[in-house]
Coordinates of C-alpha atoms and ligand atoms in Angstrom, one line a residue:
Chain A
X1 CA 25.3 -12.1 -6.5
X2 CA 23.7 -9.8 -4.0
X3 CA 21.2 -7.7 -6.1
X4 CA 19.1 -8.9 -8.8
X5 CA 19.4 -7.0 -12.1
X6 CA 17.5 -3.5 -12.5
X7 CA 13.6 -3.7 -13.7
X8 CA 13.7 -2.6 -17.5
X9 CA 12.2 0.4 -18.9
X10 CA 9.7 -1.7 -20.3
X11 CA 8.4 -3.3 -16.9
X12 CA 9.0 0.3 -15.2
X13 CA 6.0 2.0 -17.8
X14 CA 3.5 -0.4 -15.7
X15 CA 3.6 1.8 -13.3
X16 CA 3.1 5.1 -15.3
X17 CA 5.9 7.2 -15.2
X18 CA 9.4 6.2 -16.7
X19 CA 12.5 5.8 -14.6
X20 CA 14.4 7.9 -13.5
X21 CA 12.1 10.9 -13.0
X22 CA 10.1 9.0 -10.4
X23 CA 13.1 8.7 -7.8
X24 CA 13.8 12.1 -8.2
X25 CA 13.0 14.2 -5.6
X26 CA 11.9 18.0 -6.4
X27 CA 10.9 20.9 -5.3
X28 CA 7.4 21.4 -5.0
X29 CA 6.1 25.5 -4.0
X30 CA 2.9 26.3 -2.1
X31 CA 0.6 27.6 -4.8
X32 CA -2.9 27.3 -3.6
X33 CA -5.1 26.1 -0.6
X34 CA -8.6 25.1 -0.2
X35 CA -10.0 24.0 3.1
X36 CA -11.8 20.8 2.8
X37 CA -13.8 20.5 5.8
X38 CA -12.9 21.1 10.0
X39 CA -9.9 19.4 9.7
X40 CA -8.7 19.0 6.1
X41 CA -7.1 20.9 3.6
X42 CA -5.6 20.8 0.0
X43 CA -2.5 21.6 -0.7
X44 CA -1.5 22.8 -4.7
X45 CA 1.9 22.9 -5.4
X46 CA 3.6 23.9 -8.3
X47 CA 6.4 20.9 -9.9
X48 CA 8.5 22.1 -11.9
X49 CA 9.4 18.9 -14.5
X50 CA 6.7 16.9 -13.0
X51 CA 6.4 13.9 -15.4
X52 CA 2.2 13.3 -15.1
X53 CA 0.6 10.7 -13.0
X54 CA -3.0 8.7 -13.2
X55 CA -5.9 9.0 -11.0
X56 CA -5.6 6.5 -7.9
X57 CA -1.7 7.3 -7.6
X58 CA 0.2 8.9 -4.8
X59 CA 3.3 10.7 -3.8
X60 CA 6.1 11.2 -1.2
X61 CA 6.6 14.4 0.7
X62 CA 9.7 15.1 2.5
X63 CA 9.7 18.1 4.7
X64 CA 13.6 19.2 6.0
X65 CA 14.1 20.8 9.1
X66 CA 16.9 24.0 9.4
X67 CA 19.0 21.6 11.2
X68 CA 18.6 19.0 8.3
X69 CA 16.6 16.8 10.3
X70 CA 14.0 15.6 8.1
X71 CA 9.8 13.5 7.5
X72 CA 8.1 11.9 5.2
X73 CA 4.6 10.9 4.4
X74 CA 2.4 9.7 1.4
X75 CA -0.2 11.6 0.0
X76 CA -2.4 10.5 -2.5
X77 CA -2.6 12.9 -5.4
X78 CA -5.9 15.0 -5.3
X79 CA -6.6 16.0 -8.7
X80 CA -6.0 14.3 -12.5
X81 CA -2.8 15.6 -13.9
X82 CA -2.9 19.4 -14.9
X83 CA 0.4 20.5 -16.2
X84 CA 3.4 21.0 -13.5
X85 CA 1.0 21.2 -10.6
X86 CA -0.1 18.6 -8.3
X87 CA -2.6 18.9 -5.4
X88 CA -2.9 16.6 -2.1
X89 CA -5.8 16.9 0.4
X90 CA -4.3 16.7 4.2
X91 CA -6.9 15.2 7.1
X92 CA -5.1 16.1 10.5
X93 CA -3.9 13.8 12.2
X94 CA -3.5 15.8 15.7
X95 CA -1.0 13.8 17.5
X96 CA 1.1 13.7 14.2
X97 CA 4.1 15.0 13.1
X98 CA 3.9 16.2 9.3
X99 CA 0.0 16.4 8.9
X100 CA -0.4 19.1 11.5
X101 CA 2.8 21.2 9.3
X102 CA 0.7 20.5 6.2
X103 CA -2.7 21.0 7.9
X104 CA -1.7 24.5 9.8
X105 CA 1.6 25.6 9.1
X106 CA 2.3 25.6 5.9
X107 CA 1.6 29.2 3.9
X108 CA 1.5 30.1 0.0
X109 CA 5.3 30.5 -1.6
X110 CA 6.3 27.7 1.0
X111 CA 8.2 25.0 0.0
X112 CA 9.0 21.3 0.1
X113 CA 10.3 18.2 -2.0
X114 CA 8.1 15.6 -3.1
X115 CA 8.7 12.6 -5.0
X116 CA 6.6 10.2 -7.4
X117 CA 4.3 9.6 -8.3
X118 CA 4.3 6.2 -7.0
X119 CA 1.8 3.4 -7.4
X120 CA 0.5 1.9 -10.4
X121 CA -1.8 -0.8 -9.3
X122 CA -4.5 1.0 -7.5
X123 CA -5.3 3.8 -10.6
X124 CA -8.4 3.8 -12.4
X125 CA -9.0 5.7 -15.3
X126 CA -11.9 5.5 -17.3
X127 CA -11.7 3.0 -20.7
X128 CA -9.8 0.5 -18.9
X129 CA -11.2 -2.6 -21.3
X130 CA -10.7 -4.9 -18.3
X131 CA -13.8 -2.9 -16.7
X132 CA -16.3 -2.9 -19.6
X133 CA -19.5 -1.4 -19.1
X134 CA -18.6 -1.1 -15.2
X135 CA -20.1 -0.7 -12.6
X136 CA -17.2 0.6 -11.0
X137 CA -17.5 0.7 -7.2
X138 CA -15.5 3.2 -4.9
X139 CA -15.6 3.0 -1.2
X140 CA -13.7 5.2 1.0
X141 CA -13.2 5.5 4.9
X142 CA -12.3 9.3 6.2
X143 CA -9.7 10.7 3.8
X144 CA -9.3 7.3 2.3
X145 CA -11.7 9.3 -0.6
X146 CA -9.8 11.6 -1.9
X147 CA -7.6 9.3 -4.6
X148 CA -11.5 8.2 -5.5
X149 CA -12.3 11.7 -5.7
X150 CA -9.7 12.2 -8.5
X151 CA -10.8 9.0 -10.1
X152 CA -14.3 10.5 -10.0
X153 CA -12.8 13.7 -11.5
X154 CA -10.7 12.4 -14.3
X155 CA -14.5 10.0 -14.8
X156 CA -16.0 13.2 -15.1
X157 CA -13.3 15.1 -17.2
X158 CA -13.6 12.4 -20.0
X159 CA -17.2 12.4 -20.2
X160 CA -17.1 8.4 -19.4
X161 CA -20.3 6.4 -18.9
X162 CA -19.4 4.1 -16.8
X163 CA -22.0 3.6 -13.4
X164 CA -20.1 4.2 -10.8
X165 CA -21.0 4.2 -7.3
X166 CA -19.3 5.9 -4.0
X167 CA -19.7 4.4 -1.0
X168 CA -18.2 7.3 1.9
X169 CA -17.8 6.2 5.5
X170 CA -17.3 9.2 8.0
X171 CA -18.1 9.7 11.6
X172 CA -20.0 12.7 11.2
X173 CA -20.9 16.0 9.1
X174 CA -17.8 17.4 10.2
X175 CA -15.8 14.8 8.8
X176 CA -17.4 15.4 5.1
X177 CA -14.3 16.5 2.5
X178 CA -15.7 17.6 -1.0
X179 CA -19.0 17.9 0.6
X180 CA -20.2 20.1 -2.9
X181 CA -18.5 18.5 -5.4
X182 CA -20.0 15.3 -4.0
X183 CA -23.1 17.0 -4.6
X184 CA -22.6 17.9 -8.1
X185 CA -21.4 14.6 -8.8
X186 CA -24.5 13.0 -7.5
X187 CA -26.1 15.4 -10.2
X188 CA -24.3 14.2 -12.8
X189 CA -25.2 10.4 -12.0
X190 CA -22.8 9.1 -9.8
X191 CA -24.4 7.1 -7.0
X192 CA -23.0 8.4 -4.1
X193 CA -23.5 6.7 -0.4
X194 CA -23.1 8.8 2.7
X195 CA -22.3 6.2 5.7
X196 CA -22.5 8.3 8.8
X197 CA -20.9 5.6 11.8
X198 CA -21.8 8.3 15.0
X199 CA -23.3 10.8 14.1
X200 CA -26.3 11.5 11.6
X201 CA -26.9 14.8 10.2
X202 CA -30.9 15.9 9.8
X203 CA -32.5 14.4 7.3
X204 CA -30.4 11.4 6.1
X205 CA -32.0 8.6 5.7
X206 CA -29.8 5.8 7.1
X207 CA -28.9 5.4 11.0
X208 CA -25.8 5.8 12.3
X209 CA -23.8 2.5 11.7
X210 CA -20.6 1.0 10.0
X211 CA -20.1 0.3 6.5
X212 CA -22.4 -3.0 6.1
X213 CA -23.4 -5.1 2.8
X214 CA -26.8 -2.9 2.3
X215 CA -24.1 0.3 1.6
X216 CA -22.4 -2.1 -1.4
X217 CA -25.4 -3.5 -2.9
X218 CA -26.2 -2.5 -6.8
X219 CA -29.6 -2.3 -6.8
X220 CA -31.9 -3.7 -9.6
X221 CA -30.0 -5.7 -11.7
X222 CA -28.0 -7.0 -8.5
X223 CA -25.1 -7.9 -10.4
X224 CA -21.6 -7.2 -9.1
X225 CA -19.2 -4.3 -9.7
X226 CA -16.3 -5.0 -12.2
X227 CA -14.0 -3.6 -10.4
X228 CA -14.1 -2.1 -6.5
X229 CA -11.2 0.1 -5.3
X230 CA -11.2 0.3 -1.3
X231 CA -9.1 3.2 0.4
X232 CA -8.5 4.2 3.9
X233 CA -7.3 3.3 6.9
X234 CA -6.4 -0.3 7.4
X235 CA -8.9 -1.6 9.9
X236 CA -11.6 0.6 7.3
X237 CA -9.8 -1.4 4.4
X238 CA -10.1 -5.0 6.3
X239 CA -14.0 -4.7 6.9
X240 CA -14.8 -3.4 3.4
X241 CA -12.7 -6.5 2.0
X242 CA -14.6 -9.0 4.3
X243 CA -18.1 -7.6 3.2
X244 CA -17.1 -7.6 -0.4
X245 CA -16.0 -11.3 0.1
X246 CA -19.2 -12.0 1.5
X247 CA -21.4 -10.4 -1.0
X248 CA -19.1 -12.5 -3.4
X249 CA -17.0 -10.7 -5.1
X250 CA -13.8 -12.6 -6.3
X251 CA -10.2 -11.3 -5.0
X252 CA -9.4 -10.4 -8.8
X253 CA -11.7 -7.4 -8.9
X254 CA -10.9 -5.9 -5.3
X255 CA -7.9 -3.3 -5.0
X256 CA -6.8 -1.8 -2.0
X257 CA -4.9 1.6 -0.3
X258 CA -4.2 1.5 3.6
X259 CA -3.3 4.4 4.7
X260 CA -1.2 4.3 7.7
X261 CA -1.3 5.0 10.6
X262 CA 2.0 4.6 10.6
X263 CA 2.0 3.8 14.4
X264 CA -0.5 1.5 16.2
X265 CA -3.0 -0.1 14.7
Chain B
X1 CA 17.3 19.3 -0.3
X2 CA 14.6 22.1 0.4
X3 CA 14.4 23.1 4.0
X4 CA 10.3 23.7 4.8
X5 CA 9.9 27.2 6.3
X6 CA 8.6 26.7 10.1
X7 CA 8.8 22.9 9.8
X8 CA 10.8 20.9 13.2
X9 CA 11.5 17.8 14.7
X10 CA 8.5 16.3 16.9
X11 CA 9.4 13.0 17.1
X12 CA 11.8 11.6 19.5
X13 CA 14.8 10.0 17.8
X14 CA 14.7 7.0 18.8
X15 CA 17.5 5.0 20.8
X16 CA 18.0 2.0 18.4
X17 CA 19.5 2.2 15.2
X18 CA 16.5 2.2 12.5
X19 CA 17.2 2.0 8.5
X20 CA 17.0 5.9 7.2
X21 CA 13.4 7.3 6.7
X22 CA 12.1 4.8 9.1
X23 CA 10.2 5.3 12.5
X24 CA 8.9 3.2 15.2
X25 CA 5.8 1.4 15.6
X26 CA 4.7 -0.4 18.3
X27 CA 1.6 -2.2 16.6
X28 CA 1.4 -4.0 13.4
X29 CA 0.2 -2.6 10.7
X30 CA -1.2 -4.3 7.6
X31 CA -0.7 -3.9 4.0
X32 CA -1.8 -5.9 1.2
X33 CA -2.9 -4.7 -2.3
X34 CA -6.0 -7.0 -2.2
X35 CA -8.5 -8.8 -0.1
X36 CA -6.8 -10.8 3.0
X37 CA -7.2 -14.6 1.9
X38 CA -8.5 -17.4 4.0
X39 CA -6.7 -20.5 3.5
X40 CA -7.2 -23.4 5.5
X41 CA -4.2 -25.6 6.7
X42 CA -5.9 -28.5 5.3
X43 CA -5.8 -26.6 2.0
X44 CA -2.1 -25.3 2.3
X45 CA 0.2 -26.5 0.4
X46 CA 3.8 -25.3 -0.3
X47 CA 6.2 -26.1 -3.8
X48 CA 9.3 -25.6 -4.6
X49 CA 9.5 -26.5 -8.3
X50 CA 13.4 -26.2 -9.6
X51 CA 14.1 -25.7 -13.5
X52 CA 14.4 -29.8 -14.0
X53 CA 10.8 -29.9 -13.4
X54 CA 11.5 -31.5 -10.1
X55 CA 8.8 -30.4 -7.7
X56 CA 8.7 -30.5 -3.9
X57 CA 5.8 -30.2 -2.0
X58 CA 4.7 -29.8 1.6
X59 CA 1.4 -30.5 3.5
X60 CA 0.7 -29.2 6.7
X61 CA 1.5 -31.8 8.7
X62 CA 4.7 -32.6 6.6
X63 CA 5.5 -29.0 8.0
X64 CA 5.3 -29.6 11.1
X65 CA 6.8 -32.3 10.7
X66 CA 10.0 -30.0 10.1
X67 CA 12.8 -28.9 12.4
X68 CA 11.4 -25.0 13.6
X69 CA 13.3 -22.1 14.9
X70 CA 12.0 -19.4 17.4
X71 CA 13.1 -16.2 14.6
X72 CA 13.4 -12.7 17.1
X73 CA 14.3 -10.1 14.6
X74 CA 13.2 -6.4 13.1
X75 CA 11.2 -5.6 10.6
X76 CA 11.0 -3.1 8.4
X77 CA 7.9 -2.1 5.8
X78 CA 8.7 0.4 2.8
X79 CA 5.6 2.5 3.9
X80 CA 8.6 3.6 6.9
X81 CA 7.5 1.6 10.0
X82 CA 9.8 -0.2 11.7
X83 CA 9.0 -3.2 14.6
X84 CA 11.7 -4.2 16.3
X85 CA 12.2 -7.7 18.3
X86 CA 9.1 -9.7 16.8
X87 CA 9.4 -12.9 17.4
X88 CA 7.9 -15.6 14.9
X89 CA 8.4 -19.7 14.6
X90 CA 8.9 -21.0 11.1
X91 CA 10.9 -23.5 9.1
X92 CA 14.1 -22.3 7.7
X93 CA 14.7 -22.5 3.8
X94 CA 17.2 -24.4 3.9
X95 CA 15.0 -27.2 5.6
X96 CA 13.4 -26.8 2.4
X97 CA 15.9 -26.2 0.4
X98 CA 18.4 -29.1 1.0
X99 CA 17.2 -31.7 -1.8
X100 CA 16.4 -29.5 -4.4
X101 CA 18.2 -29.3 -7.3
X102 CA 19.2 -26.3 -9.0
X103 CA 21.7 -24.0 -10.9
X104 CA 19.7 -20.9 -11.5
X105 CA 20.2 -17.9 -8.7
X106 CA 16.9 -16.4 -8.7
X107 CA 13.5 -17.6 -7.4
X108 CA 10.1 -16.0 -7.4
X109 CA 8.1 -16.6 -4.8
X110 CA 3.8 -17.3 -5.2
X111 CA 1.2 -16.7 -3.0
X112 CA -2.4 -17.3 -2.8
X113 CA -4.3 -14.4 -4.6
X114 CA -1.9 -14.4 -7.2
X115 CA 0.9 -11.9 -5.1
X116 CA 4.2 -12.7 -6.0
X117 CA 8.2 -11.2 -5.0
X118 CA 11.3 -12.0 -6.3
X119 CA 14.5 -12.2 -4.9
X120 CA 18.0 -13.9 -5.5
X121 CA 18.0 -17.1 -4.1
X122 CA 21.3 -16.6 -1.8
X123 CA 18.9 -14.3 0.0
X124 CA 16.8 -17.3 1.0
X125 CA 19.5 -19.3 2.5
X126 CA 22.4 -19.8 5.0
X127 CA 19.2 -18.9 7.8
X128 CA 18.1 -15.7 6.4
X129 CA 14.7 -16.6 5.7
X130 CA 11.5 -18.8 6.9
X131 CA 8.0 -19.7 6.5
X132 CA 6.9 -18.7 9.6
X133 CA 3.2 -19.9 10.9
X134 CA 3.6 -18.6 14.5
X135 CA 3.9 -15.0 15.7
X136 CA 4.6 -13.7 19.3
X137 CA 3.5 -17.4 20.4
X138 CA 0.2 -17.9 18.2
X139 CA -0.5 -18.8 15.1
X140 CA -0.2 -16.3 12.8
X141 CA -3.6 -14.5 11.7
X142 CA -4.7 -14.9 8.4
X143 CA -4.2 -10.3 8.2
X144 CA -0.5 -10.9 8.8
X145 CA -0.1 -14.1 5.6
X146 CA -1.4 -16.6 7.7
X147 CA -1.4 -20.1 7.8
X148 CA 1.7 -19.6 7.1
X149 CA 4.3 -16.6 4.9
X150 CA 7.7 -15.9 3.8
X151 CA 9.7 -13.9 6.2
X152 CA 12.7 -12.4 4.8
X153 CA 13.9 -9.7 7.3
X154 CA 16.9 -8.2 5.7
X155 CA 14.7 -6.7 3.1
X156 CA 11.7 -4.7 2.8
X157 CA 9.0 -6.3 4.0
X158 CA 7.1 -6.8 1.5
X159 CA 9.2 -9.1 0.4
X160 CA 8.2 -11.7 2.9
X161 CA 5.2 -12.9 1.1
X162 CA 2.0 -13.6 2.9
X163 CA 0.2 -16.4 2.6
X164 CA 2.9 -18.2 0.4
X165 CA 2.1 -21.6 -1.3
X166 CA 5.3 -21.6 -3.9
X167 CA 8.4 -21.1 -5.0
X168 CA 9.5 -21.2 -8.3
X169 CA 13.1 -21.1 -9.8
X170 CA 14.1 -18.8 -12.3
X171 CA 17.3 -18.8 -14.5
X172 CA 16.4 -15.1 -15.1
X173 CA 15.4 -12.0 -12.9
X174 CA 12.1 -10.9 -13.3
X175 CA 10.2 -8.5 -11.3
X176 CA 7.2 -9.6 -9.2
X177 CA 3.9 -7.7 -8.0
X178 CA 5.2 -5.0 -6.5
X179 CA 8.5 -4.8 -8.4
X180 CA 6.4 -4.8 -11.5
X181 CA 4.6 -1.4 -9.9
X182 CA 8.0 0.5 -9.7
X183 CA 9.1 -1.1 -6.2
X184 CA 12.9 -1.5 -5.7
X185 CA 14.1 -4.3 -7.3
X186 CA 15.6 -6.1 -4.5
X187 CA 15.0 -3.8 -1.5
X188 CA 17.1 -3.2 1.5
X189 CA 15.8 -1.3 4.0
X190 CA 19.7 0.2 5.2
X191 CA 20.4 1.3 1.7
X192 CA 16.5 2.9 1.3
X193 CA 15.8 0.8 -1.9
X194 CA 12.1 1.8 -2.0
X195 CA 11.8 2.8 -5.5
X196 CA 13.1 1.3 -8.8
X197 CA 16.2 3.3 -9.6
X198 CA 17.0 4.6 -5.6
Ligands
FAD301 C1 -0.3 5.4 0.0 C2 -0.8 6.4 1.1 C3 -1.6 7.4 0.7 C4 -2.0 8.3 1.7 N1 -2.8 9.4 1.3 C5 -3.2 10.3 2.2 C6 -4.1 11.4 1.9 O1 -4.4 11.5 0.7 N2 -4.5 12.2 2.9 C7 -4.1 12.0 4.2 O2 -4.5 12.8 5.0 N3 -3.3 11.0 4.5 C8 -2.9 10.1 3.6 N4 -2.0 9.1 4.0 C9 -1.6 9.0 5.4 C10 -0.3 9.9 5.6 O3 0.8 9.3 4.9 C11 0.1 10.0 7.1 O4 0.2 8.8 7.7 C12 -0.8 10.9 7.9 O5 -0.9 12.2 7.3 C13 -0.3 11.1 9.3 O6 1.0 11.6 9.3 P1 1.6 12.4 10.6 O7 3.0 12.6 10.3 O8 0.7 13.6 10.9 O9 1.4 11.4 11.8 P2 2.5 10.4 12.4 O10 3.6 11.3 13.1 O11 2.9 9.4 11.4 O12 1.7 9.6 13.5 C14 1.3 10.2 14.7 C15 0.2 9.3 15.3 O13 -1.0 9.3 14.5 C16 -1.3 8.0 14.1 N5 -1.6 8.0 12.7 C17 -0.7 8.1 11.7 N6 -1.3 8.1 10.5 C18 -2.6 8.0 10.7 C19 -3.8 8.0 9.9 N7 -3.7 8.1 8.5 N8 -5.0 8.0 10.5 C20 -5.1 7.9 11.9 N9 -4.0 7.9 12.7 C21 -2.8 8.0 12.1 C22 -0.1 7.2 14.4 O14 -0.5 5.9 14.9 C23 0.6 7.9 15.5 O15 0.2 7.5 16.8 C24 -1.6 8.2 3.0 C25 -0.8 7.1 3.4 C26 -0.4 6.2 2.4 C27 0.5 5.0 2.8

């Protein structure tokens, strides 16, 4: 017998969504952008039938050329589910071949399919029994933050109390995405981390310098996170793991996201 | 299908013949959905435990002690990179495979960390599948499954399990880590089986 028989419905609402309208691919139209900082921007798109997805969870996009040529690409998904629309925030990749469309090219009314959402492993949303009284940890390299960004949002939506912290490593000011609502969140309580590697902007307090075990520590009571979700790219990924193994955290309450690249690595 | 206003071919199509919605890569990426595990080859073991209770198992050295194969072939990840002509050394499962006992046609497969795949087992014999320990002529880092991992390169890869310790029988087909997630059930990268339901 050459394939196994199908996952059941049952195994399939894991992962969020039931079968059947994740494989489907739809349309998805150009309803809104926001830059995000030098060389980012989010995308809202309006999806007609779009089934609802949780925080931490990402899509496919499939752009199609005239002459039916055609790319795809993952995006996580930027914002807590709101109805038929879905937004994803696009870091240009320069060299690339669908972030520079998504970055630049792209205009309100355009249009594209997208599929998903896809992923049910690394998702946080707040209540999660597993993660108790928290902390929760979140620790992002370059646009590696924007699934925690929604997780922080849909935090925020529900009023949750969990402590959570965000630890953000970019190269520099220009790199920052959500640079105000980072801000407000720091307001409302969330501990967020700045972790400039090159370049320091005025008035920070920590030199320039990669993500090291001082940027993960919970101060205080020194305990450990419940749970730590890592995203970005995968060398950014492989670091953060090998810190959080050293401060001794156990592989159980680690999740990852690499994104790409897709090429060299 | 939609056609993207202003959107165009940048990439050059490749020469070789790739699975649909894959492209190129000339390094090695790395995926995992945890932390990469450090397990010594002292500490490695690997089982194959079949439905009578019987259970095989394998040091390190008993490993070795096995006939290897020199393995060149392509691989292909679901996240749509594509490496062609990587060469690994590994034990076939059939080595493993030839005393054990069994009438059930589906296995899953264990790893340390607690990852798991499933597959059928005809997909593990007649040569299509190792555990490889070498890669390009070393042994193979701990960020790629090392000591040692499945390599099943007919499917997706993440069904070539990294750092595998076990494989378990299993009269009945039931979905693994990713599989669990909404992953194809069985995954072949020519027919695009990403997804549960593709
Ligand atoms: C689950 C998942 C979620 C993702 N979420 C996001 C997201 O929210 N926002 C986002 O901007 N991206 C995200 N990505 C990355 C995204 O899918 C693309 O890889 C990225 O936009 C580059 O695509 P491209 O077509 O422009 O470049 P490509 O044509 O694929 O690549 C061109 C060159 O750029 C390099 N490259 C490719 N990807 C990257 C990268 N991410 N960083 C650095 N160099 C790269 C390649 O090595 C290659 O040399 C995600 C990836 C995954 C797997």
């Amino acid at each position: 017998m050459k394939s196994g028989t199908p996952v059941t419905e049952d195994n399939d609402q894991r992962g969020g969504p039931t079968r059947g309208s994740t494989r489907l691919w739809r349309k998805g139209t150009l309803i809104g952008l926001h830059s995000q900082s030098q060389h980012s921007r989010t995308l809202d798109l309006k999806v007609p039938g779009w089934p609802g997805h949780r925080p931490g969870q990402h899509i496919d996009v499939r752009l199609t050329a005239p002459d039916g040529y055609s790319a795809q690409r993952s995006y996580s998904l930027a914002a807590p589910v709101d109805g038929n629309s879905v937004s994803i925030t696009v870091d240009l990749v320069p060299s690339g071949e669908v972030s520079p469309y998504l970055y630049a090219v792209m205009e309100i009314c355009d249009e594209l399919d997208i599929r998903g959402p896809i992923g049910g492993w690394f998702v946080w949303e707040p209540g999660e029994p597993e993660i108790g009284d928290g902390p929760v940890m979140l620790i992002a390299g370059g646009s590696g933050v924007v699934p925690l960004v929604t997780m922080l949002r849909a935090w925020r939506q529900t009023g949750d109390q969990t402590p959570v912290i965000l630890a953000y490593s970019l190269r520099g000011p220009d790199d920052l995405m959500y640079g105000r609502e980072l801000n407000e969140l720091r307001a409302v309580g969330v501990d967020i981390r700045l972790i400039y590697t090159r370049t320091v902007p005025d008035a920070h307090r920590r030199v320039a310098g990669r993500l090291g075990l001082d940027d993960i520590a919970i101060p205080a009571t020194g305990q450990r996170a419940e749970r730590v979700y890592v995203c970005g790219p995968a060398g950014f990924v492989d670091h953060a793991t090998a810190l959080l193994c050293a401060a001794g955290y156990p592989d159980a309450a680690i999740r990852t996201e690499r994104f790409g690249p897709s090429g060299a690595d | 299908m939609t056609i993207s206003r202003g959107f165009s071919r940048r990439a050059e199509t490749p020469a070789v013949d790739l699975p649909p919605g894959q492209h190129l890569t000339t390094g090695f990426p790395v995926l995992t959905a945890g932390a990469t595990q450090s397990v010594s080859t002292e500490k490695w073991r690997f089982t194959v435990t079949a439905e009578t209770g019987q259970a095989l198992q394998w040091t390190w050295p008993q490993m070795m002690d096995l006939p290897a194969e020199t393995i060149d072939v392509d691989i292909h990840c679901v996240t749509q990179w594509s490496k062609l002509d990587t060469s690994w050394r590994g034990v076939s499962l059939d080595t493993f495979f030839t005393d054990v006992e069994t009438g059930f046609d589906y296995v899953m497969v264990h790893s340390y960390g607690g990852y798991s795949t499933n597959l059928p087992l005809v997909d593990l014999l007649d040569g299509k599948a190792w555990i490889a320990y070498e890669y390009d002529g070393a042994p193979l880092s701990a960020e790629h499954g090392g000591p040692a991992r499945l390599l099943v390169p007919h499917l997706y890869f993440w069904k070539s399990a990294k750092w595998v310790t076990g494989i378990t029988m299993q009269q009945f087909d039931e979905p693994g880590f990713w599989e669990g997630f909404g992953y194809h059930n069985y995954g072949d990268p020519w027919r695009e089986e990403r997804y549960a339901g593709d």
